[in-house]
Amino acid sequence: MSFPLSPRARSGPRRRSLLAAAPAALLVAGCSAGSDDPGGPTAARPSAAERTRARAARDSRALAERYDAVAAAHPKLAERLRPLRADVVRHAEAFEAGGDGSASPAPSVSASSASSASSTSSASSAGATAAAGPSSVPSASASSAVPANQKDALAQLAAAEREIADRRAEELLTAPAELARLLASVSASGAAHVYLLTEARR
């Protein structure tokens, strides 16, 4: 007469299988936890959009320094360039604000920029220097690169604006929607600056 196996005897092999599989499960769990670690090297690497924002902000800051250098070398142009420089600083601040949606796209060009750049009157040397503001202190390298002729200095500014505007027009094609809108707006503003600077040379 045969006796049925007890439940304890029947569960023996299954328990051994579970014990053998436990280390493998812990290893998989550890790998998954490590990949989700926010402090890992991948999480610290900036995204393409962040790199584009940072580069655009640096470009605008450098362009503002160019405006400061021209205003310092040619004080009679300072009042005319002041609103254009203010636009460039706003562009830098918009890019530096990041992707939290707090920054609105920059305007194409302010009304004061158009009227100032197209004006034929020039401010006096002292008044133009005051209009540039205490923060308008160009670097020595930027000042030394400014042409001595006013028209050439304006042409140099226009070329710098055009180069940056063209680069941003290319970058917006692959940028996320919000950043693409900002790049498009700032690029259009740069193109308007090119037109105003060109007109001011005449």
mmCIF file of C-alpha atoms in Angstrom:
data_model
loop_
_atom_site.group_PDB
_atom_site.id
_atom_site.type_symbol
_atom_site.label_atom_id
_atom_site.label_comp_id
_atom_site.label_asym_id
_atom_site.label_seq_id
_atom_site.Cartn_x
_atom_site.Cartn_y
_atom_site.Cartn_z
ATOM 1 C CA MET A 1 0.000 0.000 0.000
ATOM 2 C CA SER A 2 1.492 3.353 -1.048
ATOM 3 C CA PHE A 3 1.207 6.481 1.019
ATOM 4 C CA PRO A 4 0.783 9.895 -0.606
ATOM 5 C CA LEU A 5 3.631 12.349 -0.210
ATOM 6 C CA SER A 6 3.110 14.984 2.413
ATOM 7 C CA PRO A 7 2.742 18.610 1.328
ATOM 8 C CA ARG A 8 6.039 19.421 3.020
ATOM 9 C CA ALA A 9 7.900 16.808 0.989
ATOM 10 C CA ARG A 10 6.256 17.980 -2.218
ATOM 11 C CA SER A 11 7.230 21.622 -1.655
ATOM 12 C CA GLY A 12 10.895 20.859 -1.104
ATOM 13 C CA PRO A 13 12.157 21.109 -4.708
ATOM 14 C CA ARG A 14 10.101 24.260 -5.340
ATOM 15 C CA ARG A 15 11.613 25.953 -2.313
ATOM 16 C CA ARG A 16 15.111 25.104 -3.489
ATOM 17 C CA SER A 17 14.315 26.571 -6.927
ATOM 18 C CA LEU A 18 13.116 29.813 -5.381
ATOM 19 C CA LEU A 19 16.207 30.071 -3.222
ATOM 20 C CA ALA A 20 18.404 29.541 -6.245
ATOM 21 C CA ALA A 21 16.567 32.194 -8.243
ATOM 22 C CA ALA A 22 16.656 34.800 -5.471
ATOM 23 C CA PRO A 23 20.261 36.034 -6.102
ATOM 24 C CA ALA A 24 19.523 36.515 -9.805
ATOM 25 C CA ALA A 25 16.390 38.508 -9.011
ATOM 26 C CA LEU A 26 18.304 40.715 -6.603
ATOM 27 C CA LEU A 27 20.972 41.305 -9.264
ATOM 28 C CA VAL A 28 18.367 42.400 -11.821
ATOM 29 C CA ALA A 29 16.710 44.678 -9.272
ATOM 30 C CA GLY A 30 20.049 46.239 -8.437
ATOM 31 C CA CYS A 31 20.801 46.938 -12.089
ATOM 32 C CA SER A 32 17.384 48.540 -12.571
ATOM 33 C CA ALA A 33 17.814 50.731 -9.510
ATOM 34 C CA GLY A 34 21.237 51.821 -10.689
ATOM 35 C CA SER A 35 19.965 52.845 -14.100
ATOM 36 C CA ASP A 36 17.276 55.028 -12.477
ATOM 37 C CA ASP A 37 19.715 56.759 -10.177
ATOM 38 C CA PRO A 38 19.242 60.514 -10.793
ATOM 39 C CA GLY A 39 22.781 61.135 -9.719
ATOM 40 C CA GLY A 40 24.268 58.937 -12.425
ATOM 41 C CA PRO A 41 26.531 60.329 -15.148
ATOM 42 C CA THR A 42 23.792 60.209 -17.785
ATOM 43 C CA ALA A 43 21.451 62.427 -15.753
ATOM 44 C CA ALA A 44 24.151 65.063 -15.305
ATOM 45 C CA ARG A 45 24.744 65.397 -19.046
ATOM 46 C CA PRO A 46 22.867 68.406 -20.529
ATOM 47 C CA SER A 47 20.395 67.751 -23.309
ATOM 48 C CA ALA A 48 20.759 69.084 -26.830
ATOM 49 C CA ALA A 49 18.129 71.739 -26.100
ATOM 50 C CA GLU A 50 20.000 72.871 -22.990
ATOM 51 C CA ARG A 51 23.231 73.126 -24.944
ATOM 52 C CA THR A 52 21.474 75.163 -27.639
ATOM 53 C CA ARG A 53 20.036 77.510 -25.019
ATOM 54 C CA ALA A 54 23.412 77.971 -23.339
ATOM 55 C CA ARG A 55 25.151 78.661 -26.649
ATOM 56 C CA ALA A 56 22.450 81.150 -27.692
ATOM 57 C CA ALA A 57 22.751 82.977 -24.369
ATOM 58 C CA ARG A 58 26.539 83.187 -24.741
ATOM 59 C CA ASP A 59 26.156 84.506 -28.297
ATOM 60 C CA SER A 60 23.781 87.238 -27.144
ATOM 61 C CA ARG A 61 26.040 88.244 -24.254
ATOM 62 C CA ALA A 62 29.018 88.434 -26.598
ATOM 63 C CA LEU A 63 26.964 90.477 -29.054
ATOM 64 C CA ALA A 64 26.006 92.904 -26.274
ATOM 65 C CA GLU A 65 29.720 93.336 -25.581
ATOM 66 C CA ARG A 66 30.225 94.201 -29.243
ATOM 67 C CA TYR A 67 27.594 96.920 -28.948
ATOM 68 C CA ASP A 68 29.343 98.228 -25.814
ATOM 69 C CA ALA A 69 32.679 98.286 -27.627
ATOM 70 C CA VAL A 70 31.285 100.223 -30.587
ATOM 71 C CA ALA A 71 29.533 102.689 -28.281
ATOM 72 C CA ALA A 72 32.766 103.225 -26.355
ATOM 73 C CA ALA A 73 34.831 103.708 -29.509
ATOM 74 C CA HIS A 74 32.211 105.916 -31.192
ATOM 75 C CA PRO A 75 30.268 107.791 -28.484
ATOM 76 C CA LYS A 76 28.093 109.551 -31.068
ATOM 77 C CA LEU A 77 26.587 106.156 -31.972
ATOM 78 C CA ALA A 78 25.805 105.136 -28.382
ATOM 79 C CA GLU A 79 22.301 106.629 -28.211
ATOM 80 C CA ARG A 80 21.405 105.131 -31.573
ATOM 81 C CA LEU A 81 22.643 101.672 -30.566
ATOM 82 C CA ARG A 82 21.218 101.672 -27.037
ATOM 83 C CA PRO A 83 17.756 100.164 -27.880
ATOM 84 C CA LEU A 84 19.301 97.522 -30.127
ATOM 85 C CA ARG A 85 21.667 96.494 -27.358
ATOM 86 C CA ALA A 86 18.723 96.370 -24.928
ATOM 87 C CA ASP A 87 17.001 93.899 -27.267
ATOM 88 C CA VAL A 88 20.121 91.730 -27.343
ATOM 89 C CA VAL A 89 20.307 91.662 -23.540
ATOM 90 C CA ARG A 90 16.644 90.628 -23.363
ATOM 91 C CA HIS A 91 17.405 87.817 -25.785
ATOM 92 C CA ALA A 92 20.199 86.554 -23.532
ATOM 93 C CA GLU A 93 17.918 86.690 -20.490
ATOM 94 C CA ALA A 94 15.211 84.762 -22.333
ATOM 95 C CA PHE A 95 17.632 81.960 -23.194
ATOM 96 C CA GLU A 96 19.095 81.930 -19.691
ATOM 97 C CA ALA A 97 15.627 81.577 -18.175
ATOM 98 C CA GLY A 98 15.622 77.924 -19.250
ATOM 99 C CA GLY A 99 12.779 75.722 -20.416
ATOM 100 C CA ASP A 100 10.363 76.388 -17.535
ATOM 101 C CA GLY A 101 8.078 78.479 -19.706
ATOM 102 C CA SER A 102 8.725 81.655 -17.692
ATOM 103 C CA ALA A 103 10.357 83.433 -20.609
ATOM 104 C CA SER A 104 8.220 84.753 -23.426
ATOM 105 C CA PRO A 105 9.593 85.038 -26.957
ATOM 106 C CA ALA A 106 11.459 88.245 -27.615
ATOM 107 C CA PRO A 107 9.777 90.826 -29.862
ATOM 108 C CA SER A 108 10.995 91.153 -33.412
ATOM 109 C CA VAL A 109 12.215 94.672 -32.768
ATOM 110 C CA SER A 110 11.049 97.377 -30.428
ATOM 111 C CA ALA A 111 9.544 100.608 -31.719
ATOM 112 C CA SER A 112 12.238 102.573 -29.919
ATOM 113 C CA SER A 113 14.888 100.539 -31.713
ATOM 114 C CA ALA A 114 13.480 101.428 -35.105
ATOM 115 C CA SER A 115 13.055 105.105 -34.376
ATOM 116 C CA SER A 116 16.464 105.429 -32.740
ATOM 117 C CA ALA A 117 18.341 103.545 -35.433
ATOM 118 C CA SER A 118 16.682 105.489 -38.243
ATOM 119 C CA SER A 119 17.181 108.874 -36.586
ATOM 120 C CA THR A 120 19.773 111.095 -38.195
ATOM 121 C CA SER A 121 20.423 113.148 -35.084
ATOM 122 C CA SER A 122 23.377 112.240 -32.879
ATOM 123 C CA ALA A 123 23.700 112.662 -29.124
ATOM 124 C CA SER A 124 26.594 114.536 -27.601
ATOM 125 C CA SER A 125 29.578 112.593 -26.364
ATOM 126 C CA ALA A 126 28.714 112.955 -22.677
ATOM 127 C CA GLY A 127 25.038 112.188 -23.135
ATOM 128 C CA ALA A 128 25.770 109.162 -25.296
ATOM 129 C CA THR A 129 28.142 107.739 -22.720
ATOM 130 C CA ALA A 130 25.514 108.110 -19.997
ATOM 131 C CA ALA A 131 22.913 106.414 -22.180
ATOM 132 C CA ALA A 132 25.149 103.397 -22.545
ATOM 133 C CA GLY A 133 24.794 102.807 -18.789
ATOM 134 C CA PRO A 134 27.324 101.896 -16.117
ATOM 135 C CA SER A 135 27.219 98.236 -17.071
ATOM 136 C CA SER A 136 28.256 98.943 -20.656
ATOM 137 C CA VAL A 137 31.952 98.308 -20.138
ATOM 138 C CA PRO A 138 33.388 96.380 -23.099
ATOM 139 C CA SER A 139 36.317 94.061 -22.786
ATOM 140 C CA ALA A 140 39.709 95.251 -23.957
ATOM 141 C CA SER A 141 39.774 92.748 -26.823
ATOM 142 C CA ALA A 142 36.342 93.837 -28.057
ATOM 143 C CA SER A 143 37.314 97.519 -27.937
ATOM 144 C CA SER A 144 40.515 96.970 -29.860
ATOM 145 C CA ALA A 145 38.656 95.176 -32.649
ATOM 146 C CA VAL A 146 36.286 98.082 -33.399
ATOM 147 C CA PRO A 147 37.023 99.838 -36.723
ATOM 148 C CA ALA A 148 37.956 103.491 -36.484
ATOM 149 C CA ASN A 149 35.389 104.457 -39.101
ATOM 150 C CA GLN A 150 31.780 104.663 -37.855
ATOM 151 C CA LYS A 151 30.278 103.106 -40.955
ATOM 152 C CA ASP A 152 32.722 100.219 -40.777
ATOM 153 C CA ALA A 153 31.878 99.709 -37.113
ATOM 154 C CA LEU A 154 28.167 99.555 -37.944
ATOM 155 C CA ALA A 155 28.893 97.133 -40.771
ATOM 156 C CA GLN A 156 30.796 94.909 -38.344
ATOM 157 C CA LEU A 157 27.843 94.896 -35.947
ATOM 158 C CA ALA A 158 25.443 94.088 -38.773
ATOM 159 C CA ALA A 159 27.630 91.166 -39.867
ATOM 160 C CA ALA A 160 27.712 89.779 -36.318
ATOM 161 C CA GLU A 161 23.925 90.092 -36.008
ATOM 162 C CA ARG A 162 23.433 88.373 -39.376
ATOM 163 C CA GLU A 163 25.723 85.471 -38.492
ATOM 164 C CA ILE A 164 23.942 84.786 -35.207
ATOM 165 C CA ALA A 165 20.474 85.178 -36.734
ATOM 166 C CA ASP A 166 21.316 82.705 -39.507
ATOM 167 C CA ARG A 167 22.680 80.168 -37.016
ATOM 168 C CA ARG A 168 19.541 80.381 -34.899
ATOM 169 C CA ALA A 169 17.349 79.980 -37.966
ATOM 170 C CA GLU A 170 19.117 76.665 -38.607
ATOM 171 C CA GLU A 171 19.000 75.496 -34.988
ATOM 172 C CA LEU A 172 15.248 76.018 -34.667
ATOM 173 C CA LEU A 173 14.650 73.270 -37.257
ATOM 174 C CA THR A 174 15.718 70.571 -34.780
ATOM 175 C CA ALA A 175 14.853 72.279 -31.485
ATOM 176 C CA PRO A 176 11.847 71.425 -29.273
ATOM 177 C CA ALA A 177 8.706 73.433 -29.953
ATOM 178 C CA GLU A 178 9.083 76.022 -27.183
ATOM 179 C CA LEU A 179 12.755 76.624 -27.859
ATOM 180 C CA ALA A 180 12.123 76.706 -31.616
ATOM 181 C CA ARG A 181 9.591 79.504 -31.151
ATOM 182 C CA LEU A 182 12.077 81.500 -29.094
ATOM 183 C CA LEU A 183 14.852 80.946 -31.634
ATOM 184 C CA ALA A 184 12.546 82.001 -34.466
ATOM 185 C CA SER A 185 11.513 85.187 -32.666
ATOM 186 C CA VAL A 186 15.061 86.148 -31.722
ATOM 187 C CA SER A 187 16.330 85.319 -35.200
ATOM 188 C CA ALA A 188 13.702 87.635 -36.702
ATOM 189 C CA SER A 189 14.747 90.348 -34.262
ATOM 190 C CA GLY A 190 18.364 89.909 -35.327
ATOM 191 C CA ALA A 191 17.384 90.230 -38.971
ATOM 192 C CA ALA A 192 15.579 93.469 -38.155
ATOM 193 C CA HIS A 193 18.700 94.724 -36.384
ATOM 194 C CA VAL A 194 20.725 93.985 -39.505
ATOM 195 C CA TYR A 195 18.346 96.112 -41.566
ATOM 196 C CA LEU A 196 18.428 99.003 -39.071
ATOM 197 C CA LEU A 197 22.204 98.936 -38.775
ATOM 198 C CA THR A 198 22.534 98.913 -42.545
ATOM 199 C CA GLU A 199 20.175 101.880 -42.852
ATOM 200 C CA ALA A 200 22.101 103.756 -40.169
ATOM 201 C CA ARG A 201 25.242 103.578 -42.320
ATOM 202 C CA ARG A 202 23.653 105.654 -45.068
#
